[in-house]
Tab-separated table of C-alpha atoms and ligand atoms in Angstrom:
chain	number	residue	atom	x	y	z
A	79	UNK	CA	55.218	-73.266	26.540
A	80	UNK	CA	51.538	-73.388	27.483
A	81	UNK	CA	50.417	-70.087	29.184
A	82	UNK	CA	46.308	-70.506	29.233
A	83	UNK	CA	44.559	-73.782	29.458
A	84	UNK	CA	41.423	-74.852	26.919
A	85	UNK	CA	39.585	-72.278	24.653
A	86	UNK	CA	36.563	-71.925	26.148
A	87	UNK	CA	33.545	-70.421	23.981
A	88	UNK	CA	30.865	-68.058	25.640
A	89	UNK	CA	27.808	-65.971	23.583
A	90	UNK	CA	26.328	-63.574	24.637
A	91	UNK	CA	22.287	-63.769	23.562
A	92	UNK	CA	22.933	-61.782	20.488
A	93	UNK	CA	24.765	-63.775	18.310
A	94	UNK	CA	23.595	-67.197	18.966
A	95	UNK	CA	24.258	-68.355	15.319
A	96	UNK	CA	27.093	-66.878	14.961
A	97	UNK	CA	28.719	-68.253	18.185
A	98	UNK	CA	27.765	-71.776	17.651
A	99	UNK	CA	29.512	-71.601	13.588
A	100	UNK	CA	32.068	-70.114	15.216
A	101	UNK	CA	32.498	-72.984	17.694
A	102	UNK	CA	32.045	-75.107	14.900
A	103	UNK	CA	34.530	-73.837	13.009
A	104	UNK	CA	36.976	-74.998	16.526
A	105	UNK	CA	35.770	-78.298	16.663
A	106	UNK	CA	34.878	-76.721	19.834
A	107	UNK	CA	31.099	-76.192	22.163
A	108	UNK	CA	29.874	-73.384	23.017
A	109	UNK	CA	29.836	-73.021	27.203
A	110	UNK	CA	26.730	-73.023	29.286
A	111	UNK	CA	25.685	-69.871	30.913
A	112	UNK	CA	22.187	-68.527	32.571
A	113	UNK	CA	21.361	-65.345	31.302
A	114	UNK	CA	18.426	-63.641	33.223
A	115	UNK	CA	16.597	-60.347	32.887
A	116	UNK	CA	14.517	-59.586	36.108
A	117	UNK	CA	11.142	-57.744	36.263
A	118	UNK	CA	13.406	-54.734	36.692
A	119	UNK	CA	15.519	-54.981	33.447
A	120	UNK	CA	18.291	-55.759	35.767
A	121	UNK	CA	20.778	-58.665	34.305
A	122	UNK	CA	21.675	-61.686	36.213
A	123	UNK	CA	24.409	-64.358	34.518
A	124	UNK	CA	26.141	-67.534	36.315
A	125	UNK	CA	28.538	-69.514	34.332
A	126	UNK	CA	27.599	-73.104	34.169
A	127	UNK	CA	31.095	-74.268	34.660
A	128	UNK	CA	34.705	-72.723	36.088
A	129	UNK	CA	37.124	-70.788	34.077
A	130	UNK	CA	39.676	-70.348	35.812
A	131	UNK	CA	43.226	-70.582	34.209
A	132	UNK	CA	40.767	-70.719	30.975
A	133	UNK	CA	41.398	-69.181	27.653
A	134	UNK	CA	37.712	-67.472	27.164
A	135	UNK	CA	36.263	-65.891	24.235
A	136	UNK	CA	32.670	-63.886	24.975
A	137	UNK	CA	30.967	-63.454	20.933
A	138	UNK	CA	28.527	-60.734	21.288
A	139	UNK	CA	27.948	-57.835	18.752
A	140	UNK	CA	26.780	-54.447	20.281
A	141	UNK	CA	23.901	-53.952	17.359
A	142	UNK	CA	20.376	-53.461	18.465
A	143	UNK	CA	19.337	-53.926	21.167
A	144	UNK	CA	22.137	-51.899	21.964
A	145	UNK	CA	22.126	-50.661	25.180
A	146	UNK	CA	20.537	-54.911	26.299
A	147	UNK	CA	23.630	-56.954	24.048
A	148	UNK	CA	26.311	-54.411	25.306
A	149	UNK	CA	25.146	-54.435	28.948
A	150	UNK	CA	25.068	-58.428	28.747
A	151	UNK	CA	28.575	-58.216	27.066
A	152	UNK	CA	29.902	-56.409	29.784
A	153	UNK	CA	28.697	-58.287	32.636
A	154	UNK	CA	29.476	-61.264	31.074
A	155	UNK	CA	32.992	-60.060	30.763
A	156	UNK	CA	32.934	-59.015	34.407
A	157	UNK	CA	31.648	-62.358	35.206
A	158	UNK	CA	34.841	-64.640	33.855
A	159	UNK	CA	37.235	-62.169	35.106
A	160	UNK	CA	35.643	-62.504	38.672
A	161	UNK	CA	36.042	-66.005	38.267
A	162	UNK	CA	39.712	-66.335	37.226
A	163	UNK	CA	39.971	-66.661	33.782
A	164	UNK	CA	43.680	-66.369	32.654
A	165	UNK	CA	42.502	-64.198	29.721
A	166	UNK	CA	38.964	-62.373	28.572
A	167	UNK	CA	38.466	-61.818	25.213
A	168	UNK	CA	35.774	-59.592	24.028
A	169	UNK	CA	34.709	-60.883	20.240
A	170	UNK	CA	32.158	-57.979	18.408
A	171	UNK	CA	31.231	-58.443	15.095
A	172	UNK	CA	29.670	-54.872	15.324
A	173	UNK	CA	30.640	-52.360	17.819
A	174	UNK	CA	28.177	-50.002	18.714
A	175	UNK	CA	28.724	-46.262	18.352
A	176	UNK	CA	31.227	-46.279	15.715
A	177	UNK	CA	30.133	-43.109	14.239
A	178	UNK	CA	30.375	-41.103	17.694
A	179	UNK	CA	34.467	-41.091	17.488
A	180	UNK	CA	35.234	-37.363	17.513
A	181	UNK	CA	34.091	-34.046	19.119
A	182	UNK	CA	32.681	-32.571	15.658
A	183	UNK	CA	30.885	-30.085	17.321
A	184	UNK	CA	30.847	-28.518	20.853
A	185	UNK	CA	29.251	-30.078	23.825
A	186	UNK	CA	28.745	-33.598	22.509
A	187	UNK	CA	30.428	-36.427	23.832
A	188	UNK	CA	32.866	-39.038	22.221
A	189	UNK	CA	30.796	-42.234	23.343
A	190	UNK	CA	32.930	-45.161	21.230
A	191	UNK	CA	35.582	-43.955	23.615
A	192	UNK	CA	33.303	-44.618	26.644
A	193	UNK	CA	32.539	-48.089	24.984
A	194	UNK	CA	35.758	-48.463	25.144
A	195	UNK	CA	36.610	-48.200	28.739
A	196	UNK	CA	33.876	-49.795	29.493
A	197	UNK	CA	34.784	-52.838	28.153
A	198	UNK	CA	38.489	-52.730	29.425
A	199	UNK	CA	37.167	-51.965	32.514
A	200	UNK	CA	34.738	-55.017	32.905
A	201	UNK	CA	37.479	-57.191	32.444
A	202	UNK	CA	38.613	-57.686	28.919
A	203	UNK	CA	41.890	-58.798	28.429
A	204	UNK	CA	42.000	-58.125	24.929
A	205	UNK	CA	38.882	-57.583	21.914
A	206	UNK	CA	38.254	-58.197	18.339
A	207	UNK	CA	36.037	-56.345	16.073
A	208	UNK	CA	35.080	-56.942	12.364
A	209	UNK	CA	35.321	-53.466	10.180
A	210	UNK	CA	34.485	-50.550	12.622
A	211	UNK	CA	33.126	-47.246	11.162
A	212	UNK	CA	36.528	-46.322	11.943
A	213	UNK	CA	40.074	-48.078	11.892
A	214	UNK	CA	41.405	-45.077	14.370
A	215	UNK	CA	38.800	-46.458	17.025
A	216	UNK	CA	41.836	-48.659	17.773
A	217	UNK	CA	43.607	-46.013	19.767
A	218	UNK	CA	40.625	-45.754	22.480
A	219	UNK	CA	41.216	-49.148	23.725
A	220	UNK	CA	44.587	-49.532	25.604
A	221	UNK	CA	44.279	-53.151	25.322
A	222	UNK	CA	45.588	-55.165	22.741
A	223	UNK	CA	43.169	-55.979	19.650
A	224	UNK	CA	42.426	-57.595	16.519
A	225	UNK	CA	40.834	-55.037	14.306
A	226	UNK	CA	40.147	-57.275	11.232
A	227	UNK	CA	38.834	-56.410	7.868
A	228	UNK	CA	36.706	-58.726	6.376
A	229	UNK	CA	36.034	-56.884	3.063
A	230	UNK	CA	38.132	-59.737	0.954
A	231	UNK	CA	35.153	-62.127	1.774
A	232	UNK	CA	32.837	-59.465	-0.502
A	233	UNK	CA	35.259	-59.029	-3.114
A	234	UNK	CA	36.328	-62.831	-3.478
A	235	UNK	CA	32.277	-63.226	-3.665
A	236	UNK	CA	32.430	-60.760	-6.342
A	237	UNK	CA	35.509	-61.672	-7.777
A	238	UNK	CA	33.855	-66.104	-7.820
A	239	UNK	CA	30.431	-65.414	-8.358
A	240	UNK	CA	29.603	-62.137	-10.799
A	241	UNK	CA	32.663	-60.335	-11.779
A	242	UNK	CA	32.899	-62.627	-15.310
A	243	UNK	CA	29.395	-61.310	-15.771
A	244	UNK	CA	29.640	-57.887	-14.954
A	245	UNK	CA	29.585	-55.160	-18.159
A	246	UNK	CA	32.483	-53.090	-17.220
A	247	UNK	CA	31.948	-52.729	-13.529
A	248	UNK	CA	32.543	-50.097	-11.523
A	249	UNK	CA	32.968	-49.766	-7.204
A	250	UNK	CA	31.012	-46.838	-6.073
A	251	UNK	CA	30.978	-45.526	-2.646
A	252	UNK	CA	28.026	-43.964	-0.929
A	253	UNK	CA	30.126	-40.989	0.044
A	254	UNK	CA	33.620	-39.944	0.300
A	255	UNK	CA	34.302	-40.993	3.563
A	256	UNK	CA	34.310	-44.915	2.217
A	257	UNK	CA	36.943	-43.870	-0.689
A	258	UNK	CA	39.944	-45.921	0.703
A	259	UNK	CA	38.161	-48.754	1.426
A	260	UNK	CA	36.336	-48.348	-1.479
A	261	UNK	CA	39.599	-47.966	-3.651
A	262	UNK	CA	41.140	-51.338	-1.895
A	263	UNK	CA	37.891	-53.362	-3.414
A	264	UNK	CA	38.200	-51.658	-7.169
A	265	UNK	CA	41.249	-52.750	-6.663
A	266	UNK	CA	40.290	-56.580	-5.419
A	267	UNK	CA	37.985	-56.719	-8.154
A	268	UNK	CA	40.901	-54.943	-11.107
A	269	UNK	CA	37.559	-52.203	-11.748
A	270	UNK	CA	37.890	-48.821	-11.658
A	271	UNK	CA	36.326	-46.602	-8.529
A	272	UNK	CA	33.936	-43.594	-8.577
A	273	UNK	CA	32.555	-41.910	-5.174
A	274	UNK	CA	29.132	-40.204	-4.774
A	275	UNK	CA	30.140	-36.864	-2.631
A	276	UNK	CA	27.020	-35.257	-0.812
A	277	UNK	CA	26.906	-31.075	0.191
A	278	UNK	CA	24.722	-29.778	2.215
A	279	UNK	CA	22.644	-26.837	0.559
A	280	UNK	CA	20.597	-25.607	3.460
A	281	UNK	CA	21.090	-25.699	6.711
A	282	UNK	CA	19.030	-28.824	7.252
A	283	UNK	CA	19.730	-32.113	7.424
A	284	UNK	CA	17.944	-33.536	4.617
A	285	UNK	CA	19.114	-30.541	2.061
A	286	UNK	CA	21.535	-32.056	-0.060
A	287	UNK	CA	23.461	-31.996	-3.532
A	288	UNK	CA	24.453	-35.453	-4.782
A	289	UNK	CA	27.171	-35.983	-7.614
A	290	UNK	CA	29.129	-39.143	-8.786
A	291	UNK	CA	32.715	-38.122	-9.282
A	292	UNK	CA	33.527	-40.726	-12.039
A	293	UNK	CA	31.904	-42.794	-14.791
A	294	UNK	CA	28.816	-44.813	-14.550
A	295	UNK	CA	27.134	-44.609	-17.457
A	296	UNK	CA	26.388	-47.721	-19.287
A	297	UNK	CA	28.008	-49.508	-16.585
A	298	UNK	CA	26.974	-52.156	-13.832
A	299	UNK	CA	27.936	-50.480	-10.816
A	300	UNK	CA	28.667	-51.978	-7.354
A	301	UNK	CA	27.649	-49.756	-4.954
A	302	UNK	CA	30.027	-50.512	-1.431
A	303	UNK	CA	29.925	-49.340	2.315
A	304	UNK	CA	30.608	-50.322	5.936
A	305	UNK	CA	27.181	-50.558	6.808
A	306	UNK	CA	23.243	-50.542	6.323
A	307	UNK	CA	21.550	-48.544	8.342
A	308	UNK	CA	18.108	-46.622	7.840
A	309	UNK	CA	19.070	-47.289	4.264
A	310	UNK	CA	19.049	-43.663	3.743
A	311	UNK	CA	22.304	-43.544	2.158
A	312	UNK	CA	21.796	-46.682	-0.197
A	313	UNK	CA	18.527	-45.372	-1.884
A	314	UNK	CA	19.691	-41.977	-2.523
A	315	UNK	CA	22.821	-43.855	-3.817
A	316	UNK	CA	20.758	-46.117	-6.194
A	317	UNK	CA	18.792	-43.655	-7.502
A	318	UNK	CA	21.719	-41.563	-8.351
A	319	UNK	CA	23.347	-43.761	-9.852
A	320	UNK	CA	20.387	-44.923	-12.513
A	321	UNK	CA	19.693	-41.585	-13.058
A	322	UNK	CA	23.044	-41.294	-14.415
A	323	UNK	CA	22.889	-44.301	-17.111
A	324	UNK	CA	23.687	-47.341	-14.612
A	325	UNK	CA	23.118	-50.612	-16.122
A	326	UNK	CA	22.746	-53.299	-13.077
A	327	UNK	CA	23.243	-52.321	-9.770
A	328	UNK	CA	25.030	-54.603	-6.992
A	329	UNK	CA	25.243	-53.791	-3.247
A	330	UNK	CA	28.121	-54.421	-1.468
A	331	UNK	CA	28.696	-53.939	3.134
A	332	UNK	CA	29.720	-55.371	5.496
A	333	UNK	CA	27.345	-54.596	8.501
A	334	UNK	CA	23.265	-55.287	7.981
A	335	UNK	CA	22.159	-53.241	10.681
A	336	UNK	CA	19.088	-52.421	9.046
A	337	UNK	CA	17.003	-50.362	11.349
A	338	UNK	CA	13.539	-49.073	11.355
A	339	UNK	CA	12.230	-50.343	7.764
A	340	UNK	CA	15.531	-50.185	5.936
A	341	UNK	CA	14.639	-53.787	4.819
A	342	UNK	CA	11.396	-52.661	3.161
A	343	UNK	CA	13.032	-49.784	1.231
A	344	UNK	CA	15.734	-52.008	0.156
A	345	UNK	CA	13.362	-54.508	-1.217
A	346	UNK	CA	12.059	-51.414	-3.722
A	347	UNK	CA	15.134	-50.645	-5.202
A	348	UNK	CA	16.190	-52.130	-8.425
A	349	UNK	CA	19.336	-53.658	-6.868
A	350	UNK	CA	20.451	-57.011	-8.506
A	351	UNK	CA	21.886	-58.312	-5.551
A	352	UNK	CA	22.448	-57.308	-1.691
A	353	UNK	CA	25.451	-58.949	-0.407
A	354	UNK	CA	26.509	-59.111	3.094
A	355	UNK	CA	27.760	-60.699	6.334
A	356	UNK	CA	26.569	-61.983	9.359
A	357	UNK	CA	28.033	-59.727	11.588
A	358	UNK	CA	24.702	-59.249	12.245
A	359	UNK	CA	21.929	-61.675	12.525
A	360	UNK	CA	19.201	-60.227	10.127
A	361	UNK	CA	15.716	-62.061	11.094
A	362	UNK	CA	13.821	-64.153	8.802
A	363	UNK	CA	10.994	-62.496	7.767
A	364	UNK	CA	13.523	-59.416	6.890
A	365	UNK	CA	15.640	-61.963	5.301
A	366	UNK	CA	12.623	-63.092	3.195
A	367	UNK	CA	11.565	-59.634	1.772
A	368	UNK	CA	14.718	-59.427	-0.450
A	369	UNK	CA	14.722	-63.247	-1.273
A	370	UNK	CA	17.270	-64.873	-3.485
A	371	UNK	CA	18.488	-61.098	-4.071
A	372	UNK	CA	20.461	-61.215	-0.558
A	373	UNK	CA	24.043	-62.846	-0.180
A	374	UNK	CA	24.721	-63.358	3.736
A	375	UNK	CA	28.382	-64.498	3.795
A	376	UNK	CA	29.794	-65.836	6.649
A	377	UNK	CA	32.437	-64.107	9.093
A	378	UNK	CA	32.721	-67.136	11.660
A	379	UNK	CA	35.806	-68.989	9.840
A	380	UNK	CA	37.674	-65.794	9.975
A	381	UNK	CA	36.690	-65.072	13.647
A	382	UNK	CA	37.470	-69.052	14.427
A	383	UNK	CA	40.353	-68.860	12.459
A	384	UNK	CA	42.136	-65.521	14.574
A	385	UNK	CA	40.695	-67.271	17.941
A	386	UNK	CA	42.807	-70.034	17.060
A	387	UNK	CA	45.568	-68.069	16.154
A	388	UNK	CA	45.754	-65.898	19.130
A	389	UNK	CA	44.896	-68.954	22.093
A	390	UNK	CA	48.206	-70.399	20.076
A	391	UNK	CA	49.869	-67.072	19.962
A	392	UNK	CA	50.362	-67.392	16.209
A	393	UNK	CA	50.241	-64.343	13.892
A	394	UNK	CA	47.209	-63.019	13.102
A	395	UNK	CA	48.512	-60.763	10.415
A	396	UNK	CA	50.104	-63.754	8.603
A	397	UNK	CA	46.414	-64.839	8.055
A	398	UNK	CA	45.741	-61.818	5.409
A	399	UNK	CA	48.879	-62.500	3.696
A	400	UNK	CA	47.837	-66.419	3.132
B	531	R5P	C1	28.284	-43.511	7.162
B	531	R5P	O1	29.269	-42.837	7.296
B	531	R5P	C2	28.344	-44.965	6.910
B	531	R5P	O2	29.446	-45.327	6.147
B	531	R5P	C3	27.092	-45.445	6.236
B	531	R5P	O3	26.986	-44.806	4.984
B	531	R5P	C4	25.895	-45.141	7.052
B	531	R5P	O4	26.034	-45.705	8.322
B	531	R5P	C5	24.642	-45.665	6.407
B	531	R5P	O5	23.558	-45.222	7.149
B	531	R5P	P1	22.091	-45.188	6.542
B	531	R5P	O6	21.826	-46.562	6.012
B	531	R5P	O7	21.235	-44.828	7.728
B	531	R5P	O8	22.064	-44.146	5.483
């Protein structure tokens, strides 16, 4: 039985490449839509062209600009459920404020869980997300979702392209809090797993101990995390890791989010290779500075591919098995 009509394709003005591969990927176009910002950083969108009874899909991730792409997500979602879409689909490579997903400390707030409501309460129907800091941010939406781990496209990269070349590798994480993940790509890669685990010594920020909890010596490592950031925790991680008898050093995540000049201190590091996704669009002349050294791997069949699935209402979860 047909519930929805077409898939119809909307991006946001983040993702632009992304969106269109995606669309690609569907055989399908991506929708027309104005997008204005007026002298007073207010946004204006019009659809080109009704949805109503539509299937719609809005790709948009929530990196920087943040507070700009999410704004435009959400009145873009408010948009095609004002004008009768059947079904709103929020698609975000990255969600913003992944990291702010507890009360750690008093009088702070939880703001994923705003980002949350906020995007339920613009109209989304349902949303998709690639690898949040997270997996538990799941339980702030109270719509249904597609929380999807796109880790196997690093480790069959790893697993096609270097792991015959690699002198006894072995998956390090940045800190402890990427252990599980980090265990599942030892395991996708049959190497064995050490962490790096990081105390403070002082009460300030920057005062910490670094050890690796494992063996690195004489060993290529590949170093693995969710995301990029400042950088911060990469360098320290790559300097710790030399310093205790690394042999080549590979750099495994998922999200290049690479803010400030976290491209700049990458391209100093004796890293072999920097491989990654496009979650997030990383601009050229960022792109250039680490040269043949950086891997972008695509996420736009797998996004395509769980579109498909769920305008068909086919299982999603049978995809991971194939
Ligand atoms: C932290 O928990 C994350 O997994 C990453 O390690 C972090 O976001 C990286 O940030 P930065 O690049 O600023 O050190």
């Amino acid at each position: 039985m047909k519930v929805y009509g077409g898939i119809k394709l909307y991006a946001g003005t983040a993702s632009p490449e992304l969106a269109t591969k995606v669309a690609d990927y569907l055989g399908e176009s991506l929708c027309g839509r104005d997008i204005v910002e007026f002298p007073n950083q207010n946004l204006f969108v019009k659809l080109h062209s009704s949805v109503r009874g539509q299937d719609v899909y809005v790709i948009q991730h929530t990196a920087a600009p943040v507070h700009r792409n999410l704004m435009e997500l959400l009145i873009l979602l408010q948009t095609l459920k004002l004008d009768s879409a059947a079904r709103v689909t929020a698609v975000i490579p990255y969600l913003c404020y992944g990291r702010s997903d507890k009360k750690d400390q008093p009088r702070v707030p939880i703001t994923a869980r705003l980002v949350a409501d906020m995007i339920q309460i613009a109209g989304a129907d349902r949303y998709m997300t690639l690898d949040p800091h997270s997996f538990q941010i799941q339980g702030f939406f109270s719509i249904p979702g597609d929380v999807l781990n796109a880790q196997y496209l690093l480790i069959n990269y790893v697993n096609r392209n270097l792991r015959a070349d690699l002198h006894e590798p072995v998956v390090v994480t940045v800190d402890l809090g990427y252990a599980k993940k980090g265990r599942n790509f030892a395991a996708g890669i049959d190497a064995p797993i050490a962490f790096i685990e990081k105390r403070r010594v002082a009460n300030d920020a920057k005062a910490q101990a670094l050890t690796v909890i494992g063996e690195v010596q004489d060993r290529d490592v590949v170093l693995v995390d969710d995301e990029i950031d400042t950088g911060g925790s990469i360098v320290q991680a790559v300097e710790l890791v030399k310093e205790n008898g690394a042999r080549r050093v590979y750099v495994a995540f998922l999200h290049p989010v690479f803010s400030g000049d976290a491209v700049e201190r990458l391209a100093a590091l004796p890293v072999a290779e920097y491989i990654t996704t496009d979650s997030i669009p990383i601009p050229p002349d960022k792109a250039r500075l680490l040269g043949d050294r950086l891997t972008i791997l695509s996420v736009a069949p797998l996004l395509g591919e769980v579109i498909r699935r769920a305008h068909e209402g086919r299982s999603v979860g049978q995809l991971f098995n194939e």
